[in-house]
mmCIF file of C-alpha atoms in Angstrom:
data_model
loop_
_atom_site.group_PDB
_atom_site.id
_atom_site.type_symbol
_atom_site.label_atom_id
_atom_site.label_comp_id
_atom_site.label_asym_id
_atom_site.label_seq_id
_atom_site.Cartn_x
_atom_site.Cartn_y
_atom_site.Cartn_z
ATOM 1 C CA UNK A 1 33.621 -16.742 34.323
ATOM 2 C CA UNK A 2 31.593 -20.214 33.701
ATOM 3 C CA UNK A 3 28.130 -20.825 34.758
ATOM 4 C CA UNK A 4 29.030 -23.374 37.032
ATOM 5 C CA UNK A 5 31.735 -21.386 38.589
ATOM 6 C CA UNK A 6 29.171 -18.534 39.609
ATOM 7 C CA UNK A 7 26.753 -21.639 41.352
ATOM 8 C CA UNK A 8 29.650 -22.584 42.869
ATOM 9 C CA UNK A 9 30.382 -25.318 40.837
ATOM 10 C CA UNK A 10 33.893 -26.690 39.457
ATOM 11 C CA UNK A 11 35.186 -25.950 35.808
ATOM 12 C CA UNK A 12 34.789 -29.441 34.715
ATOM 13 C CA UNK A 13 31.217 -30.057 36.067
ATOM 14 C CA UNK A 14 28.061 -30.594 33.223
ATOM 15 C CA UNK A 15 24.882 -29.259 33.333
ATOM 16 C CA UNK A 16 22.245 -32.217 33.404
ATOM 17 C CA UNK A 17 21.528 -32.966 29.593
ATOM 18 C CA UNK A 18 17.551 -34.206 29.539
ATOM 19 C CA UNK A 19 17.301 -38.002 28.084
ATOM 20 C CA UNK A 20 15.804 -37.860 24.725
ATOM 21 C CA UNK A 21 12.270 -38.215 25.908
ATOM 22 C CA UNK A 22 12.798 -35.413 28.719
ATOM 23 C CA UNK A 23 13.233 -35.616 32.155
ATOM 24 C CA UNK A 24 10.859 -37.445 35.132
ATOM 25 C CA UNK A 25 8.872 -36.413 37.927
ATOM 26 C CA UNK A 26 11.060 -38.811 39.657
ATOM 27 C CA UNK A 27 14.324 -37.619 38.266
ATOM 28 C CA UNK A 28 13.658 -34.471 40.302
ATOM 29 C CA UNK A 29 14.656 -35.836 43.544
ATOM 30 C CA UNK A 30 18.126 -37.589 41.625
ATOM 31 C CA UNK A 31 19.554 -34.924 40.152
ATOM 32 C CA UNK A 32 22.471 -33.211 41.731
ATOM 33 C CA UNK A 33 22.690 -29.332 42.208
ATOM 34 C CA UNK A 34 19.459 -28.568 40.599
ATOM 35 C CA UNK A 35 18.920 -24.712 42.322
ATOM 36 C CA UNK A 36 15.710 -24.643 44.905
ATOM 37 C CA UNK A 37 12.501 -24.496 43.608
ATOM 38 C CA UNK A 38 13.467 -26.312 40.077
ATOM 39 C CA UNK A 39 10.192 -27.392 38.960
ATOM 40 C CA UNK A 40 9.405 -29.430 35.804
ATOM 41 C CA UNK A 41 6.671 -28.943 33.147
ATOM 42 C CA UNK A 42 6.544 -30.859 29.988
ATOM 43 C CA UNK A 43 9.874 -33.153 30.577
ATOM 44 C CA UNK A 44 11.802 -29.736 30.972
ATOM 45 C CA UNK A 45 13.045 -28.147 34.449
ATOM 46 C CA UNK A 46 12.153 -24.873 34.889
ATOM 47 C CA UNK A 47 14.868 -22.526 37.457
ATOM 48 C CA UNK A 48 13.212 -19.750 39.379
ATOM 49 C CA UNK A 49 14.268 -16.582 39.498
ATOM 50 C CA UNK A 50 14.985 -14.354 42.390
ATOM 51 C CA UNK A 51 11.630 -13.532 44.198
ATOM 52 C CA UNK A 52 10.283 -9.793 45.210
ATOM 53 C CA UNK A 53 8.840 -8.409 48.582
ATOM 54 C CA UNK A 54 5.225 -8.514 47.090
ATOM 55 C CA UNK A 55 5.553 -12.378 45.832
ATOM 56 C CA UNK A 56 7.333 -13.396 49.296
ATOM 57 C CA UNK A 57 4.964 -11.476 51.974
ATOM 58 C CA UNK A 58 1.905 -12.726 49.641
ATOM 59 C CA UNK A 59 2.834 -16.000 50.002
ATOM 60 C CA UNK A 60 3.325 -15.328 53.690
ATOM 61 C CA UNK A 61 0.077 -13.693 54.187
ATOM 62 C CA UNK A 62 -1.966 -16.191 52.346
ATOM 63 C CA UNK A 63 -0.456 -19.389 54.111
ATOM 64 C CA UNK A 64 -0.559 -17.933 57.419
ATOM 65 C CA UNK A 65 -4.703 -17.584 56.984
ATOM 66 C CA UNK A 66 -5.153 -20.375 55.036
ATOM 67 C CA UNK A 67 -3.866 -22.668 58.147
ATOM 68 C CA UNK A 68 -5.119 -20.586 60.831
ATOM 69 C CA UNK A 69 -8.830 -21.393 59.123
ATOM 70 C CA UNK A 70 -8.285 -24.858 57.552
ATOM 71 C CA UNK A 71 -10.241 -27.742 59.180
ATOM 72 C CA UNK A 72 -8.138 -30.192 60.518
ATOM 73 C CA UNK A 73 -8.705 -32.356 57.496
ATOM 74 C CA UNK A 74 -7.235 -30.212 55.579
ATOM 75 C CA UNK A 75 -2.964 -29.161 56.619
ATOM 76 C CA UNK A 76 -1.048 -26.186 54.132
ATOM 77 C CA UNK A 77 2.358 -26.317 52.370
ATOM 78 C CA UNK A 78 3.850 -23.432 50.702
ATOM 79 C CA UNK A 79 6.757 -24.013 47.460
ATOM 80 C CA UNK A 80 6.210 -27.344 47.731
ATOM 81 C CA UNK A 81 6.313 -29.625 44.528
ATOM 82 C CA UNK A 82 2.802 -31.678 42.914
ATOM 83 C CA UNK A 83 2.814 -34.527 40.960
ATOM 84 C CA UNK A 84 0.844 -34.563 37.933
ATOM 85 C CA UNK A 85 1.813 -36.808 35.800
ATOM 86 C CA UNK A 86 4.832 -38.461 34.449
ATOM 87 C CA UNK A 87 6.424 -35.574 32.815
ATOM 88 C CA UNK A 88 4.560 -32.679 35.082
ATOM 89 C CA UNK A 89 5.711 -31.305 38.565
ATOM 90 C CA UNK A 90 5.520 -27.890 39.160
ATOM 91 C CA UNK A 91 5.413 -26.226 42.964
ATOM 92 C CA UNK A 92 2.734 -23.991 43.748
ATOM 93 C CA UNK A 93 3.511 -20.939 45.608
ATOM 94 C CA UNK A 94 0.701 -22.466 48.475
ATOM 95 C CA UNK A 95 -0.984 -25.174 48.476
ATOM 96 C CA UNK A 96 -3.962 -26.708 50.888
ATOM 97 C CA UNK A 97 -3.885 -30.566 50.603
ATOM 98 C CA UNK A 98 -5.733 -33.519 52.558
ATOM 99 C CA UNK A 99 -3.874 -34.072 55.687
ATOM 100 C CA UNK A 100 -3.524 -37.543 55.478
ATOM 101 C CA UNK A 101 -1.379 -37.232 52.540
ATOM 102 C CA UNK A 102 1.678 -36.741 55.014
ATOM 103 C CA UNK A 103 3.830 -39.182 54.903
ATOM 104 C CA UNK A 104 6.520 -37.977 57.339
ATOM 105 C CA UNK A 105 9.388 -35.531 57.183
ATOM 106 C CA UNK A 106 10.978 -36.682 54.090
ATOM 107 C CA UNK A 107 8.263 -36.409 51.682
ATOM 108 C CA UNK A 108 8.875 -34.039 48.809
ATOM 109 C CA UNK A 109 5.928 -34.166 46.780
ATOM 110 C CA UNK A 110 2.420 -34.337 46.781
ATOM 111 C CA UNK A 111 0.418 -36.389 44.695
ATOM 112 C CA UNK A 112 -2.247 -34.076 42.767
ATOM 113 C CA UNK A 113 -5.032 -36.655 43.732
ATOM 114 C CA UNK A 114 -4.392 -35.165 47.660
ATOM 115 C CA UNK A 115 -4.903 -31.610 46.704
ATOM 116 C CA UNK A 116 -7.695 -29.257 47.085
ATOM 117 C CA UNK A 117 -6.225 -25.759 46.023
ATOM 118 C CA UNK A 118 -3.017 -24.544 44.222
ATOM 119 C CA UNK A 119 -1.847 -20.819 44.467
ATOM 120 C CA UNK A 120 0.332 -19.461 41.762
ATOM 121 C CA UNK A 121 1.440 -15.471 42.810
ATOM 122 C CA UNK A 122 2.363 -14.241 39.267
ATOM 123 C CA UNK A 123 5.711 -12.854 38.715
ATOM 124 C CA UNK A 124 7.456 -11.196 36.015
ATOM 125 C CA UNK A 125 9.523 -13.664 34.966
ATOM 126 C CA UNK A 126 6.685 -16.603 34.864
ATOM 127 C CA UNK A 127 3.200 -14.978 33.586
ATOM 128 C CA UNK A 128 2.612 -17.111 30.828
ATOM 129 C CA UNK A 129 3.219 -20.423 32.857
ATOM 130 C CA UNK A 130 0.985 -18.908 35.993
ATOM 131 C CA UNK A 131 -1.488 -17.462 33.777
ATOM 132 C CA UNK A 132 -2.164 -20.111 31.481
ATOM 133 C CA UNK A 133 0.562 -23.124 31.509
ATOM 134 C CA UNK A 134 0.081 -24.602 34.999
ATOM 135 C CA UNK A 135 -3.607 -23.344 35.367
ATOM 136 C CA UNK A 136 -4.547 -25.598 32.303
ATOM 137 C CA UNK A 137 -2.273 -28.475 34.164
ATOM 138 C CA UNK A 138 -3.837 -28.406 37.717
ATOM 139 C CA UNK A 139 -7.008 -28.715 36.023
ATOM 140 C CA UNK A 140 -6.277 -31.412 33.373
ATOM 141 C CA UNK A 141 -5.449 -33.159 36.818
ATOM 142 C CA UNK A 142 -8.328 -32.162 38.796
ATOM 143 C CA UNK A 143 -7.538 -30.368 41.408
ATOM 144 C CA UNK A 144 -10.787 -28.803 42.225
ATOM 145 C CA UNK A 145 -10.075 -25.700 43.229
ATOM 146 C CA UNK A 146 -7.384 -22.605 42.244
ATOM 147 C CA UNK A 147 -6.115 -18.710 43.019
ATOM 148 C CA UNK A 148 -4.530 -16.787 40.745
ATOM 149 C CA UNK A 149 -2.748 -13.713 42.390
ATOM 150 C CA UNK A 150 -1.657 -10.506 40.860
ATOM 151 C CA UNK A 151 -0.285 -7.423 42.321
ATOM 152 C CA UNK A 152 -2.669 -4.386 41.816
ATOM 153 C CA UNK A 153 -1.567 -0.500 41.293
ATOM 154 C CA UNK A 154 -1.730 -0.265 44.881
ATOM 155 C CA UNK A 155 0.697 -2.874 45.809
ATOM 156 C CA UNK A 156 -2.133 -5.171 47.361
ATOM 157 C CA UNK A 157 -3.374 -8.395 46.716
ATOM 158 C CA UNK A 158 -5.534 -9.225 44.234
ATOM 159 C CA UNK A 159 -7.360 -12.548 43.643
ATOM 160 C CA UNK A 160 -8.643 -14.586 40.865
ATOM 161 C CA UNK A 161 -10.429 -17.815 42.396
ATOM 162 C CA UNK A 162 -11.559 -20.755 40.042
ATOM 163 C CA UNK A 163 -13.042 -23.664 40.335
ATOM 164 C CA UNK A 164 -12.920 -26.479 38.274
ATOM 165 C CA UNK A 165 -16.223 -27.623 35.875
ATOM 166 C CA UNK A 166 -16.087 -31.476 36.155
ATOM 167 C CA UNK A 167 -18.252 -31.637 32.300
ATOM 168 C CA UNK A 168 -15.159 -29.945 30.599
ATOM 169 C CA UNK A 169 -11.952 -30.407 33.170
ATOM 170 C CA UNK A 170 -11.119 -26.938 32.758
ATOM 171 C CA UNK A 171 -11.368 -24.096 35.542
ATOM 172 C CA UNK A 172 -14.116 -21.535 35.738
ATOM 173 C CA UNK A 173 -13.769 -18.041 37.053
ATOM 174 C CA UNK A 174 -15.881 -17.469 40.416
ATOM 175 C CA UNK A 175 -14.636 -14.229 41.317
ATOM 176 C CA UNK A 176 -12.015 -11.341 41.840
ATOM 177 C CA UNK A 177 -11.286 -10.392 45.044
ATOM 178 C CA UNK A 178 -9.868 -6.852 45.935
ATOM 179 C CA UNK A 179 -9.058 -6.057 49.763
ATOM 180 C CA UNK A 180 -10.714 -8.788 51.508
ATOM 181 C CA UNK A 181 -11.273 -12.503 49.988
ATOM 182 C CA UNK A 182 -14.069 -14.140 51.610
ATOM 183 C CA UNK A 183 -15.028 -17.562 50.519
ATOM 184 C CA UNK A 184 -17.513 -20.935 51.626
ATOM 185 C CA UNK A 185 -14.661 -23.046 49.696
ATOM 186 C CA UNK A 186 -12.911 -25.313 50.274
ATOM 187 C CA UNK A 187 -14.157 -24.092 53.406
ATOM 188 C CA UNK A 188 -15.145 -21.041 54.824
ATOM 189 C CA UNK A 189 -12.301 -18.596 55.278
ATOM 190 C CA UNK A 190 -12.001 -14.795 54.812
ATOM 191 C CA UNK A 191 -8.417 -12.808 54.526
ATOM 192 C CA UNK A 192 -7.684 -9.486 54.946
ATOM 193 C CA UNK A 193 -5.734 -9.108 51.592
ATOM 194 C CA UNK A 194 -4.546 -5.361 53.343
ATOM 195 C CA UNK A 195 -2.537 -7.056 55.699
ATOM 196 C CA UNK A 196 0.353 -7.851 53.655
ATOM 197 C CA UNK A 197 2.867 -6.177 55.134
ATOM 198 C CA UNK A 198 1.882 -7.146 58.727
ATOM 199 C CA UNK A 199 3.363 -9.516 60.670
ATOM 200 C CA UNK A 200 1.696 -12.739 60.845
ATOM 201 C CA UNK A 201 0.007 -14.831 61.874
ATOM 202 C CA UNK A 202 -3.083 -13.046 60.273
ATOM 203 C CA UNK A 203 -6.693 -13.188 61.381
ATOM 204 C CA UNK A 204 -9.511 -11.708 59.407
ATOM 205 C CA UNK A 205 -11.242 -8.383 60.028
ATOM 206 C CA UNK A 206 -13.991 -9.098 62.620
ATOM 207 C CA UNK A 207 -17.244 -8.081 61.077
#
């Protein structure tokens, strides 16, 4: 059986072949049948692979409390693609971006100039671009702030939060966060990393 046949495709259909200089931002929104979530880093699309509980309900958890404490300047998308350059759009796993960015229901990117934070939840299948690819890209591109999440021995949450050091345009660590993250920036916020498996919407611990 064909590759195309098990997307659902018919035996005579080609898989896009990238232009000699690679593929476009912009050609992300022309192509036909790329699969959800196709992102694109250095002129090449990158296909995502099947997600697990942990990545899904962390993703969950964190957009739930970032929008139920963002200021109203501030609004929260989740797998939704960022434009960094030319040849550079990958989609954060959440994302907190100025609100007056929105341009209406049929916007599918955001410019990287219009975001604050990006939140990559590592999986198996994409360490190397969580850990290091895209990191060094949302910074080369100055987005100020970023989280790094892994999953710990005990199936929780944990956090790496960066910021980025304007002298250098590269991100510096600010802390690791087990159980609860509690932050002043972008603005003040704490999540109960614990609550990962409850339904949201989620409001921090009360002191």
């Amino acid at each position: 059986m064909s590759a195309a046949r098990d997307y659902g495709l018919g035996e005579d259909y080609e898989w896009p072949r990238p232009p000699e200089s690679g593929w476009t931002a912009d050609d992300l929104d022309r192509l036909p049948n790329l699969p959800p979530h196709t992102e694109l880093i250095d002129g090449s699309l990158v296909f995502v692979s099947p997600q697990t509980r942990f990545h899904m309900r962390t993703i969950r958890l964190l957009e739930y409390a970032l929008l139920s404490q963002a200021p109203d300047m501030y609004d929260v998308d989740r797998e939704f693609s960022v434009k960094l350059d030319r040849r550079n759009r990958p989609e954060p796993d959440v994302l907190v971006y100025r609100a007056d960015a929105d341009t209406g229901p049929h916007q599918t990117w955001h410019h990287s100039d219009t975001v604050i934070l990006a939140v990559e939840v590592v999986s198996e299948d994409s360490e190397e671009r969580d850990r290091e690819v895209k990191p060094r890209k949302y910074a080369a591109a100055g987005i100020r702030y970023f989280w790094r999440v892994e999953e710990g021995s005990n199936g929780l949450p944990i956090v790496y939060t960066y910021e980025l050091d304007p002298s250098t345009d590269t991100y510096v660590n600010t802390g690791i966060h087990h159980d609860r993250l509690k932050l002043t920036v972008p603005f003040p916020l704490t999540i109960d990393l614990t609550a990962i498996n409850r339904r949201p919407p989620v409001a921090p611990r009360s002191e």
